[in-house]
Each structure stands twice: as structure tokens, then as C-alpha cells.
PDB file of C-alpha atoms in Angstrom:
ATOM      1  CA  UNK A   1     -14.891  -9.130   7.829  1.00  0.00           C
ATOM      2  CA  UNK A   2     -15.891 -10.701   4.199  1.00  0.00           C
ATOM      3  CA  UNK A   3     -16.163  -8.971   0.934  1.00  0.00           C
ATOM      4  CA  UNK A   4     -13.775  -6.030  -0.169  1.00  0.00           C
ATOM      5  CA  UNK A   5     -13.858  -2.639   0.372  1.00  0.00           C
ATOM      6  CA  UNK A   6     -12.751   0.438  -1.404  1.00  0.00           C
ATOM      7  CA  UNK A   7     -10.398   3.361  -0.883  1.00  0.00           C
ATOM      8  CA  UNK A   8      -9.497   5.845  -3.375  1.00  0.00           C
ATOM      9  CA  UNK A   9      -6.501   8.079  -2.960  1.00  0.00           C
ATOM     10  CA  UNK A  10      -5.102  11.037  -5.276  1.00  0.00           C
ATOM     11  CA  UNK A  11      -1.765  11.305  -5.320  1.00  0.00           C
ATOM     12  CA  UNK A  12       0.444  14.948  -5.013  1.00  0.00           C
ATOM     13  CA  UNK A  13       2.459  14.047  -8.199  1.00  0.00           C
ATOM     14  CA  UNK A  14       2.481  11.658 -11.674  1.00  0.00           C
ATOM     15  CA  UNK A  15       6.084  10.807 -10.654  1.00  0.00           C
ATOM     16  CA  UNK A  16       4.639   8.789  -7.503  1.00  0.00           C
ATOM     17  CA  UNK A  17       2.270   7.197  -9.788  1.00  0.00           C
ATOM     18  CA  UNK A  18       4.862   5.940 -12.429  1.00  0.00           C
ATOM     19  CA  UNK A  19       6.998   4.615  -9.605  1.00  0.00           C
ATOM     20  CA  UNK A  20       3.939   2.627  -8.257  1.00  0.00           C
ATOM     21  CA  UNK A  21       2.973   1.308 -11.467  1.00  0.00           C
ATOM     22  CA  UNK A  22       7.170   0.661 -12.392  1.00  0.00           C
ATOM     23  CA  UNK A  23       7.015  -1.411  -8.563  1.00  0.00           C
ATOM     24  CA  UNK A  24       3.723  -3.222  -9.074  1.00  0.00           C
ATOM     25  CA  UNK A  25       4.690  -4.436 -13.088  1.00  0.00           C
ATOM     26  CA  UNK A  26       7.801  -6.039 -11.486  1.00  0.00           C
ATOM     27  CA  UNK A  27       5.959  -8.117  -9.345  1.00  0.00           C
ATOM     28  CA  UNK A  28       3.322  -8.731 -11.983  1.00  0.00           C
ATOM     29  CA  UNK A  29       0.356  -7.171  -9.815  1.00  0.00           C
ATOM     30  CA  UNK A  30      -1.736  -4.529 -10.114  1.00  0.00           C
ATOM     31  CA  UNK A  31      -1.114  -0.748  -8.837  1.00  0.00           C
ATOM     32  CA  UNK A  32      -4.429  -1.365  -6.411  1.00  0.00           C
ATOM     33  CA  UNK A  33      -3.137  -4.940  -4.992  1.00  0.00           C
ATOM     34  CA  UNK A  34       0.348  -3.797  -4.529  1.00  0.00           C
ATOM     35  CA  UNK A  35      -1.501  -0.287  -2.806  1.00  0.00           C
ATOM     36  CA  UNK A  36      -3.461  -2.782  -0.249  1.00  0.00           C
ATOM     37  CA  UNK A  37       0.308  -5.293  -0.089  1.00  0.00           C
ATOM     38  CA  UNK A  38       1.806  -1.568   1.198  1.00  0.00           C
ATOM     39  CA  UNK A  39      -0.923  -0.494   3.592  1.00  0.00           C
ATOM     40  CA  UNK A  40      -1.472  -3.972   5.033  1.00  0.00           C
ATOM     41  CA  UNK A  41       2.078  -3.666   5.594  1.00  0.00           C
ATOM     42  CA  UNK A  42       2.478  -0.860   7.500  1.00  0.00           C
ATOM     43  CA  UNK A  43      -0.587  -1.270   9.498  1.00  0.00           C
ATOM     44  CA  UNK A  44       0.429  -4.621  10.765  1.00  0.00           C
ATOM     45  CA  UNK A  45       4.345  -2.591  11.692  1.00  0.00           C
ATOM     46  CA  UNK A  46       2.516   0.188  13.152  1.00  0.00           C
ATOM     47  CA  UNK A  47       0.737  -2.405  15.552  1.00  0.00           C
ATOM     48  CA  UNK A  48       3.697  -4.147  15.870  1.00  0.00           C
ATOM     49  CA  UNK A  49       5.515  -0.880  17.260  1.00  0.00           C
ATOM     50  CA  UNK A  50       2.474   0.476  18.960  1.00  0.00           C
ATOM     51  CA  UNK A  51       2.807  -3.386  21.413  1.00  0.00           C
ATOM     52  CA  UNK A  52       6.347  -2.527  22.389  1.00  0.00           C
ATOM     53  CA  UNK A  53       5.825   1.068  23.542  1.00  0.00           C
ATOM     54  CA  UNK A  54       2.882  -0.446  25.600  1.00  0.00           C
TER      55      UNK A  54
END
């Protein structure tokens, strides 16, 4: 699947938000590329669970 795609997400509290922005300035990204680096992530360990329970 080409192209991007958009997901928008409010967070519970500005404390969650200034330790996402604190994580994605030391890697020199952005808050939204370090969002997809953590959900791309966890999808791909969720599969990777999901095949050993199979």
C-alpha cells in the first residue's frame, strides 16, 4: 500500500506529550515519525507473539 495515511490521537495528559516530544528531539525526529517508529513497533511484536501462541 503506497502513499501515507493519517491517524490522529489525543492524549489523557501534557506530561505524555512532553515525554514524546523529550524522546523524539533525542533522536532528532519528529513527535509524528517517532509515533508511527512506536506503533510499527508494536504491531510487528504483537504479530510476532500472536505466531507463537498459534
Amino acid at each position: 500500500m503506497a502513499g501515507k495515511w493519517r491517524v490522529v490521537t489525543y492524549l489523557a495528559n501534557e506530561e505524555l506529550l512532553k515525554k514524546l516530544e523529550e524522546w523524539a528531539r533525542s533522536e532528532n525526529r519528529s513527535v509524528s515519525n517517532l509515533a508511527a517508529t512506536i506503533l510499527t513497533k508494536a504491531i510487528e511484536e504483537r504479530e510476532k507473539n500472536s505466531d507463537r501462541t498459534k
